[in-house]
């Protein structure tokens, strides 16, 4: 068997299930999520009937739709309001 790259070794250690014609299911040690692309990822899990296995290892930040220096004015963009959960 040829030697494996570090990526291949780590990947192989984290594969939970592989079904023909489906993407592999892998175990994620730590979830770092934000408000821009994470909703689509969680929708994909929900649509597939899967859940995040370790919610205690999920850290979320609202960093793309929030003001960077003055937090007192309201967030005016509707998408951003929904993403960060405040007007």
PDB file of N, CA and C in Angstrom:
ATOM      1  N   UNK A   1       0.850  -1.173   0.000  1.00  0.00           N
ATOM      2  CA  UNK A   1       0.000   0.000   0.000  1.00  0.00           C
ATOM      3  C   UNK A   1       0.901   1.244   0.000  1.00  0.00           C
ATOM      4  N   UNK A   2       0.583   2.232  -0.862  1.00  0.00           N
ATOM      5  CA  UNK A   2       1.417   3.438  -0.895  1.00  0.00           C
ATOM      6  C   UNK A   2       1.244   4.258   0.380  1.00  0.00           C
ATOM      7  N   UNK A   3       2.256   5.040   0.738  1.00  0.00           N
ATOM      8  CA  UNK A   3       2.123   5.878   1.934  1.00  0.00           C
ATOM      9  C   UNK A   3       1.009   6.905   1.755  1.00  0.00           C
ATOM     10  N   UNK A   4       0.418   7.306   2.870  1.00  0.00           N
ATOM     11  CA  UNK A   4      -0.669   8.285   2.839  1.00  0.00           C
ATOM     12  C   UNK A   4      -0.150   9.660   3.219  1.00  0.00           C
ATOM     13  N   UNK A   5      -0.818  10.678   2.671  1.00  0.00           N
ATOM     14  CA  UNK A   5      -0.511  12.047   3.071  1.00  0.00           C
ATOM     15  C   UNK A   5      -1.102  12.285   4.457  1.00  0.00           C
ATOM     16  N   UNK A   6      -0.693  13.362   5.097  1.00  0.00           N
ATOM     17  CA  UNK A   6      -1.250  13.699   6.407  1.00  0.00           C
ATOM     18  C   UNK A   6      -2.758  13.928   6.295  1.00  0.00           C
ATOM     19  N   UNK A   7      -3.172  14.609   5.227  1.00  0.00           N
ATOM     20  CA  UNK A   7      -4.604  14.837   5.017  1.00  0.00           C
ATOM     21  C   UNK A   7      -5.348  13.509   4.953  1.00  0.00           C
ATOM     22  N   UNK A   8      -4.836  12.559   4.172  1.00  0.00           N
ATOM     23  CA  UNK A   8      -5.494  11.261   4.039  1.00  0.00           C
ATOM     24  C   UNK A   8      -5.583  10.529   5.378  1.00  0.00           C
ATOM     25  N   UNK A   9      -4.538  10.611   6.171  1.00  0.00           N
ATOM     26  CA  UNK A   9      -4.547   9.955   7.484  1.00  0.00           C
ATOM     27  C   UNK A   9      -5.615  10.565   8.394  1.00  0.00           C
ATOM     28  N   UNK A  10      -5.659  11.894   8.433  1.00  0.00           N
ATOM     29  CA  UNK A  10      -6.649  12.577   9.281  1.00  0.00           C
ATOM     30  C   UNK A  10      -8.057  12.296   8.772  1.00  0.00           C
ATOM     31  N   UNK A  11      -8.247  12.397   7.457  1.00  0.00           N
ATOM     32  CA  UNK A  11      -9.564  12.130   6.860  1.00  0.00           C
ATOM     33  C   UNK A  11     -10.022  10.715   7.207  1.00  0.00           C
ATOM     34  N   UNK A  12      -9.168   9.741   6.962  1.00  0.00           N
ATOM     35  CA  UNK A  12      -9.525   8.342   7.226  1.00  0.00           C
ATOM     36  C   UNK A  12      -9.900   8.117   8.687  1.00  0.00           C
ATOM     37  N   UNK A  13      -9.227   8.809   9.594  1.00  0.00           N
ATOM     38  CA  UNK A  13      -9.536   8.674  11.023  1.00  0.00           C
ATOM     39  C   UNK A  13     -10.890   9.279  11.398  1.00  0.00           C
ATOM     40  N   UNK A  14     -11.431  10.152  10.546  1.00  0.00           N
ATOM     41  CA  UNK A  14     -12.672  10.854  10.872  1.00  0.00           C
ATOM     42  C   UNK A  14     -13.881  10.376  10.071  1.00  0.00           C
ATOM     43  N   UNK A  15     -13.689   9.477   9.111  1.00  0.00           N
ATOM     44  CA  UNK A  15     -14.827   8.967   8.340  1.00  0.00           C
ATOM     45  C   UNK A  15     -15.684   8.082   9.243  1.00  0.00           C
ATOM     46  N   UNK A  16     -16.976   8.420   9.307  1.00  0.00           N
ATOM     47  CA  UNK A  16     -17.922   7.665  10.124  1.00  0.00           C
ATOM     48  C   UNK A  16     -18.665   6.650   9.259  1.00  0.00           C
ATOM     49  N   UNK A  17     -19.050   7.068   8.046  1.00  0.00           N
ATOM     50  CA  UNK A  17     -19.798   6.188   7.146  1.00  0.00           C
ATOM     51  C   UNK A  17     -19.556   6.609   5.706  1.00  0.00           C
ATOM     52  N   UNK A  18     -19.541   5.626   4.827  1.00  0.00           N
ATOM     53  CA  UNK A  18     -19.430   5.883   3.390  1.00  0.00           C
ATOM     54  C   UNK A  18     -20.416   4.974   2.671  1.00  0.00           C
ATOM     55  N   UNK A  19     -21.346   5.591   1.957  1.00  0.00           N
ATOM     56  CA  UNK A  19     -22.320   4.850   1.170  1.00  0.00           C
ATOM     57  C   UNK A  19     -22.034   5.110  -0.303  1.00  0.00           C
ATOM     58  N   UNK A  20     -22.143   4.099  -1.155  1.00  0.00           N
ATOM     59  CA  UNK A  20     -21.902   4.305  -2.586  1.00  0.00           C
ATOM     60  C   UNK A  20     -22.786   5.422  -3.143  1.00  0.00           C
ATOM     61  N   UNK A  21     -22.190   6.318  -3.899  1.00  0.00           N
ATOM     62  CA  UNK A  21     -22.928   7.412  -4.519  1.00  0.00           C
ATOM     63  C   UNK A  21     -23.270   8.558  -3.592  1.00  0.00           C
ATOM     64  N   UNK A  22     -22.850   8.502  -2.342  1.00  0.00           N
ATOM     65  CA  UNK A  22     -23.124   9.558  -1.361  1.00  0.00           C
ATOM     66  C   UNK A  22     -21.809  10.116  -0.838  1.00  0.00           C
ATOM     67  N   UNK A  23     -21.807  11.394  -0.434  1.00  0.00           N
ATOM     68  CA  UNK A  23     -20.586  11.918   0.189  1.00  0.00           C
ATOM     69  C   UNK A  23     -20.339  11.233   1.530  1.00  0.00           C
ATOM     70  N   UNK A  24     -19.092  11.067   1.909  1.00  0.00           N
ATOM     71  CA  UNK A  24     -18.807  10.437   3.208  1.00  0.00           C
ATOM     72  C   UNK A  24     -19.344  11.286   4.357  1.00  0.00           C
ATOM     73  N   UNK A  25     -19.688  10.637   5.442  1.00  0.00           N
ATOM     74  CA  UNK A  25     -20.051  11.331   6.678  1.00  0.00           C
ATOM     75  C   UNK A  25     -18.806  11.297   7.550  1.00  0.00           C
ATOM     76  N   UNK A  26     -18.377  12.476   7.999  1.00  0.00           N
ATOM     77  CA  UNK A  26     -17.165  12.547   8.816  1.00  0.00           C
ATOM     78  C   UNK A  26     -17.484  13.141  10.183  1.00  0.00           C
ATOM     79  N   UNK A  27     -16.689  12.772  11.163  1.00  0.00           N
ATOM     80  CA  UNK A  27     -16.812  13.326  12.508  1.00  0.00           C
ATOM     81  C   UNK A  27     -15.997  14.613  12.559  1.00  0.00           C
ATOM     82  N   UNK A  28     -16.631  15.688  13.003  1.00  0.00           N
ATOM     83  CA  UNK A  28     -15.957  16.978  13.130  1.00  0.00           C
ATOM     84  C   UNK A  28     -15.712  17.230  14.611  1.00  0.00           C
ATOM     85  N   UNK A  29     -14.449  17.463  14.964  1.00  0.00           N
ATOM     86  CA  UNK A  29     -14.072  17.660  16.366  1.00  0.00           C
ATOM     87  C   UNK A  29     -14.560  18.991  16.926  1.00  0.00           C
ATOM     88  N   UNK A  30     -14.556  20.025  16.100  1.00  0.00           N
ATOM     89  CA  UNK A  30     -14.912  21.367  16.553  1.00  0.00           C
ATOM     90  C   UNK A  30     -15.586  22.095  15.404  1.00  0.00           C
ATOM     91  N   UNK A  31     -16.790  22.598  15.631  1.00  0.00           N
ATOM     92  CA  UNK A  31     -17.516  23.355  14.613  1.00  0.00           C
ATOM     93  C   UNK A  31     -17.328  24.837  14.870  1.00  0.00           C
ATOM     94  N   UNK A  32     -16.758  25.544  13.930  1.00  0.00           N
ATOM     95  CA  UNK A  32     -16.664  27.001  13.989  1.00  0.00           C
ATOM     96  C   UNK A  32     -17.614  27.520  12.923  1.00  0.00           C
ATOM     97  N   UNK A  33     -18.694  28.152  13.354  1.00  0.00           N
ATOM     98  CA  UNK A  33     -19.728  28.562  12.411  1.00  0.00           C
ATOM     99  C   UNK A  33     -19.960  30.068  12.479  1.00  0.00           C
ATOM    100  N   UNK A  34     -20.462  30.607  11.356  1.00  0.00           N
ATOM    101  CA  UNK A  34     -20.824  32.026  11.312  1.00  0.00           C
ATOM    102  C   UNK A  34     -22.134  32.164  10.551  1.00  0.00           C
ATOM    103  N   UNK A  35     -22.646  33.372  10.495  1.00  0.00           N
ATOM    104  CA  UNK A  35     -24.006  33.586  10.025  1.00  0.00           C
ATOM    105  C   UNK A  35     -24.162  33.609   8.513  1.00  0.00           C
ATOM    106  N   UNK A  36     -23.103  33.515   7.728  1.00  0.00           N
ATOM    107  CA  UNK A  36     -23.254  33.634   6.278  1.00  0.00           C
ATOM    108  C   UNK A  36     -23.504  32.285   5.602  1.00  0.00           C
ATOM    109  N   UNK A  37     -22.624  31.323   5.760  1.00  0.00           N
ATOM    110  CA  UNK A  37     -22.805  30.040   5.072  1.00  0.00           C
ATOM    111  C   UNK A  37     -23.288  28.914   5.971  1.00  0.00           C
ATOM    112  N   UNK A  38     -23.221  29.084   7.260  1.00  0.00           N
ATOM    113  CA  UNK A  38     -23.635  28.011   8.168  1.00  0.00           C
ATOM    114  C   UNK A  38     -25.118  27.656   8.061  1.00  0.00           C
ATOM    115  N   UNK A  39     -26.032  28.628   7.844  1.00  0.00           N
ATOM    116  CA  UNK A  39     -27.443  28.236   7.734  1.00  0.00           C
ATOM    117  C   UNK A  39     -27.687  27.202   6.634  1.00  0.00           C
ATOM    118  N   UNK A  40     -27.005  27.338   5.490  1.00  0.00           N
ATOM    119  CA  UNK A  40     -27.174  26.372   4.411  1.00  0.00           C
ATOM    120  C   UNK A  40     -26.658  24.995   4.822  1.00  0.00           C
ATOM    121  N   UNK A  41     -25.562  24.963   5.550  1.00  0.00           N
ATOM    122  CA  UNK A  41     -25.011  23.681   6.007  1.00  0.00           C
ATOM    123  C   UNK A  41     -25.981  22.991   6.958  1.00  0.00           C
ATOM    124  N   UNK A  42     -26.563  23.748   7.879  1.00  0.00           N
ATOM    125  CA  UNK A  42     -27.508  23.156   8.824  1.00  0.00           C
ATOM    126  C   UNK A  42     -28.803  22.748   8.131  1.00  0.00           C
ATOM    127  N   UNK A  43     -29.225  23.512   7.105  1.00  0.00           N
ATOM    128  CA  UNK A  43     -30.384  23.095   6.307  1.00  0.00           C
ATOM    129  C   UNK A  43     -30.104  21.759   5.629  1.00  0.00           C
ATOM    130  N   UNK A  44     -28.880  21.587   5.114  1.00  0.00           N
ATOM    131  CA  UNK A  44     -28.507  20.327   4.475  1.00  0.00           C
ATOM    132  C   UNK A  44     -28.562  19.160   5.443  1.00  0.00           C
ATOM    133  N   UNK A  45     -28.084  19.370   6.658  1.00  0.00           N
ATOM    134  CA  UNK A  45     -28.172  18.317   7.677  1.00  0.00           C
ATOM    135  C   UNK A  45     -29.631  17.982   7.975  1.00  0.00           C
ATOM    136  N   UNK A  46     -30.437  19.023   8.152  1.00  0.00           N
ATOM    137  CA  UNK A  46     -31.861  18.828   8.471  1.00  0.00           C
ATOM    138  C   UNK A  46     -32.555  18.077   7.335  1.00  0.00           C
ATOM    139  N   UNK A  47     -32.288  18.486   6.084  1.00  0.00           N
ATOM    140  CA  UNK A  47     -32.921  17.837   4.933  1.00  0.00           C
ATOM    141  C   UNK A  47     -32.528  16.363   4.819  1.00  0.00           C
ATOM    142  N   UNK A  48     -31.315  16.033   5.263  1.00  0.00           N
ATOM    143  CA  UNK A  48     -30.842  14.644   5.208  1.00  0.00           C
ATOM    144  C   UNK A  48     -31.257  13.846   6.443  1.00  0.00           C
ATOM    145  N   UNK A  49     -31.968  14.499   7.373  1.00  0.00           N
ATOM    146  CA  UNK A  49     -32.393  13.811   8.587  1.00  0.00           C
ATOM    147  C   UNK A  49     -31.260  13.580   9.571  1.00  0.00           C
ATOM    148  N   UNK A  50     -30.237  14.437   9.502  1.00  0.00           N
ATOM    149  CA  UNK A  50     -29.093  14.292  10.409  1.00  0.00           C
ATOM    150  C   UNK A  50     -29.068  15.450  11.398  1.00  0.00           C
ATOM    151  N   UNK A  51     -28.326  15.254  12.478  1.00  0.00           N
ATOM    152  CA  UNK A  51     -28.175  16.289  13.498  1.00  0.00           C
ATOM    153  C   UNK A  51     -26.699  16.525  13.763  1.00  0.00           C
ATOM    154  N   UNK A  52     -26.406  17.672  14.356  1.00  0.00           N
ATOM    155  CA  UNK A  52     -25.054  17.911  14.853  1.00  0.00           C
ATOM    156  C   UNK A  52     -24.893  17.024  16.075  1.00  0.00           C
ATOM    157  N   UNK A  53     -23.892  16.177  16.058  1.00  0.00           N
ATOM    158  CA  UNK A  53     -23.743  15.190  17.131  1.00  0.00           C
ATOM    159  C   UNK A  53     -23.289  15.817  18.444  1.00  0.00           C
ATOM    160  N   UNK A  54     -22.393  16.787  18.388  1.00  0.00           N
ATOM    161  CA  UNK A  54     -21.837  17.386  19.614  1.00  0.00           C
ATOM    162  C   UNK A  54     -22.065  18.898  19.592  1.00  0.00           C
ATOM    163  N   UNK A  55     -23.239  19.326  20.018  1.00  0.00           N
ATOM    164  CA  UNK A  55     -23.533  20.761  20.074  1.00  0.00           C
ATOM    165  C   UNK A  55     -22.582  21.491  21.010  1.00  0.00           C
ATOM    166  N   UNK A  56     -22.073  20.780  22.014  1.00  0.00           N
ATOM    167  CA  UNK A  56     -21.156  21.412  22.963  1.00  0.00           C
ATOM    168  C   UNK A  56     -19.807  21.749  22.327  1.00  0.00           C
ATOM    169  N   UNK A  57     -19.549  21.223  21.141  1.00  0.00           N
ATOM    170  CA  UNK A  57     -18.305  21.526  20.436  1.00  0.00           C
ATOM    171  C   UNK A  57     -18.550  22.460  19.253  1.00  0.00           C
ATOM    172  N   UNK A  58     -19.642  23.220  19.311  1.00  0.00           N
ATOM    173  CA  UNK A  58     -19.980  24.173  18.257  1.00  0.00           C
ATOM    174  C   UNK A  58     -19.848  25.587  18.811  1.00  0.00           C
ATOM    175  N   UNK A  59     -19.050  26.387  18.136  1.00  0.00           N
ATOM    176  CA  UNK A  59     -18.840  27.780  18.533  1.00  0.00           C
ATOM    177  C   UNK A  59     -19.298  28.657  17.373  1.00  0.00           C
ATOM    178  N   UNK A  60     -20.220  29.576  17.658  1.00  0.00           N
ATOM    179  CA  UNK A  60     -20.770  30.428  16.611  1.00  0.00           C
ATOM    180  C   UNK A  60     -20.431  31.887  16.862  1.00  0.00           C
ATOM    181  N   UNK A  61     -20.170  32.590  15.787  1.00  0.00           N
ATOM    182  CA  UNK A  61     -19.956  34.031  15.860  1.00  0.00           C
ATOM    183  C   UNK A  61     -20.796  34.709  14.791  1.00  0.00           C
ATOM    184  N   UNK A  62     -21.331  35.860  15.108  1.00  0.00           N
ATOM    185  CA  UNK A  62     -22.023  36.698  14.128  1.00  0.00           C
ATOM    186  C   UNK A  62     -21.047  37.802  13.765  1.00  0.00           C
ATOM    187  N   UNK A  63     -20.214  37.540  12.771  1.00  0.00           N
ATOM    188  CA  UNK A  63     -19.143  38.495  12.489  1.00  0.00           C
ATOM    189  C   UNK A  63     -19.185  39.107  11.097  1.00  0.00           C
ATOM    190  N   UNK A  64     -20.062  38.653  10.221  1.00  0.00           N
ATOM    191  CA  UNK A  64     -20.090  39.200   8.869  1.00  0.00           C
ATOM    192  C   UNK A  64     -21.169  40.261   8.680  1.00  0.00           C
ATOM    193  N   UNK A  65     -22.159  40.293   9.525  1.00  0.00           N
ATOM    194  CA  UNK A  65     -23.286  41.210   9.365  1.00  0.00           C
ATOM    195  C   UNK A  65     -23.428  42.191  10.517  1.00  0.00           C
ATOM    196  N   UNK A  66     -22.400  42.341  11.308  1.00  0.00           N
ATOM    197  CA  UNK A  66     -22.464  43.255  12.447  1.00  0.00           C
ATOM    198  C   UNK A  66     -21.538  44.440  12.212  1.00  0.00           C
ATOM    199  N   UNK A  67     -21.874  45.592  12.781  1.00  0.00           N
ATOM    200  CA  UNK A  67     -20.971  46.737  12.667  1.00  0.00           C
ATOM    201  C   UNK A  67     -19.613  46.404  13.285  1.00  0.00           C
ATOM    202  N   UNK A  68     -18.567  46.970  12.724  1.00  0.00           N
ATOM    203  CA  UNK A  68     -17.225  46.626  13.203  1.00  0.00           C
ATOM    204  C   UNK A  68     -16.714  47.529  14.307  1.00  0.00           C
ATOM    205  N   UNK A  69     -17.301  48.710  14.496  1.00  0.00           N
ATOM    206  CA  UNK A  69     -16.758  49.586  15.537  1.00  0.00           C
ATOM    207  C   UNK A  69     -17.823  50.246  16.390  1.00  0.00           C
ATOM    208  N   UNK A  70     -18.986  50.567  15.848  1.00  0.00           N
ATOM    209  CA  UNK A  70     -20.032  51.215  16.643  1.00  0.00           C
ATOM    210  C   UNK A  70     -21.266  50.321  16.629  1.00  0.00           C
ATOM    211  N   UNK A  71     -21.561  49.682  17.756  1.00  0.00           N
ATOM    212  CA  UNK A  71     -22.676  48.743  17.822  1.00  0.00           C
ATOM    213  C   UNK A  71     -24.009  49.395  18.159  1.00  0.00           C
ATOM    214  N   UNK A  72     -24.021  50.714  18.384  1.00  0.00           N
ATOM    215  CA  UNK A  72     -25.259  51.358  18.814  1.00  0.00           C
ATOM    216  C   UNK A  72     -26.282  51.563  17.699  1.00  0.00           C
ATOM    217  N   UNK A  73     -25.894  51.876  16.448  1.00  0.00           N
ATOM    218  CA  UNK A  73     -26.955  52.044  15.449  1.00  0.00           C
ATOM    219  C   UNK A  73     -27.571  50.687  15.095  1.00  0.00           C
ATOM    220  N   UNK A  74     -28.840  50.696  14.684  1.00  0.00           N
ATOM    221  CA  UNK A  74     -29.474  49.430  14.320  1.00  0.00           C
ATOM    222  C   UNK A  74     -28.873  48.855  13.034  1.00  0.00           C
ATOM    223  N   UNK A  75     -28.978  47.545  12.891  1.00  0.00           N
ATOM    224  CA  UNK A  75     -28.599  46.892  11.641  1.00  0.00           C
ATOM    225  C   UNK A  75     -29.752  47.143  10.684  1.00  0.00           C
ATOM    226  N   UNK A  76     -29.491  47.767   9.540  1.00  0.00           N
ATOM    227  CA  UNK A  76     -30.576  48.184   8.652  1.00  0.00           C
ATOM    228  C   UNK A  76     -30.913  47.167   7.564  1.00  0.00           C
ATOM    229  N   UNK A  77     -29.980  46.337   7.186  1.00  0.00           N
ATOM    230  CA  UNK A  77     -30.227  45.341   6.147  1.00  0.00           C
ATOM    231  C   UNK A  77     -31.057  44.188   6.722  1.00  0.00           C
ATOM    232  N   UNK A  78     -32.162  43.828   6.037  1.00  0.00           N
ATOM    233  CA  UNK A  78     -33.067  42.798   6.569  1.00  0.00           C
ATOM    234  C   UNK A  78     -32.388  41.438   6.710  1.00  0.00           C
ATOM    235  N   UNK A  79     -31.589  41.032   5.720  1.00  0.00           N
ATOM    236  CA  UNK A  79     -30.884  39.748   5.802  1.00  0.00           C
ATOM    237  C   UNK A  79     -29.954  39.736   7.006  1.00  0.00           C
ATOM    238  N   UNK A  80     -29.237  40.834   7.192  1.00  0.00           N
ATOM    239  CA  UNK A  80     -28.311  40.923   8.323  1.00  0.00           C
ATOM    240  C   UNK A  80     -29.052  40.911   9.648  1.00  0.00           C
ATOM    241  N   UNK A  81     -30.205  41.587   9.708  1.00  0.00           N
ATOM    242  CA  UNK A  81     -31.012  41.576  10.933  1.00  0.00           C
ATOM    243  C   UNK A  81     -31.403  40.153  11.308  1.00  0.00           C
ATOM    244  N   UNK A  82     -31.863  39.396  10.321  1.00  0.00           N
ATOM    245  CA  UNK A  82     -32.275  38.014  10.591  1.00  0.00           C
ATOM    246  C   UNK A  82     -31.073  37.163  10.994  1.00  0.00           C
ATOM    247  N   UNK A  83     -29.939  37.371  10.333  1.00  0.00           N
ATOM    248  CA  UNK A  83     -28.752  36.557  10.594  1.00  0.00           C
ATOM    249  C   UNK A  83     -28.206  36.767  11.999  1.00  0.00           C
ATOM    250  N   UNK A  84     -28.215  37.998  12.468  1.00  0.00           N
ATOM    251  CA  UNK A  84     -27.648  38.266  13.791  1.00  0.00           C
ATOM    252  C   UNK A  84     -28.711  38.329  14.883  1.00  0.00           C
ATOM    253  N   UNK A  85     -29.976  38.275  14.490  1.00  0.00           N
ATOM    254  CA  UNK A  85     -31.049  38.198  15.471  1.00  0.00           C
ATOM    255  C   UNK A  85     -31.353  39.491  16.188  1.00  0.00           C
ATOM    256  N   UNK A  86     -31.093  40.623  15.526  1.00  0.00           N
ATOM    257  CA  UNK A  86     -31.445  41.896  16.162  1.00  0.00           C
ATOM    258  C   UNK A  86     -31.641  42.962  15.098  1.00  0.00           C
ATOM    259  N   UNK A  87     -32.521  43.949  15.368  1.00  0.00           N
ATOM    260  CA  UNK A  87     -32.679  45.097  14.453  1.00  0.00           C
ATOM    261  C   UNK A  87     -31.529  46.070  14.623  1.00  0.00           C
TER     262      UNK A  87
END
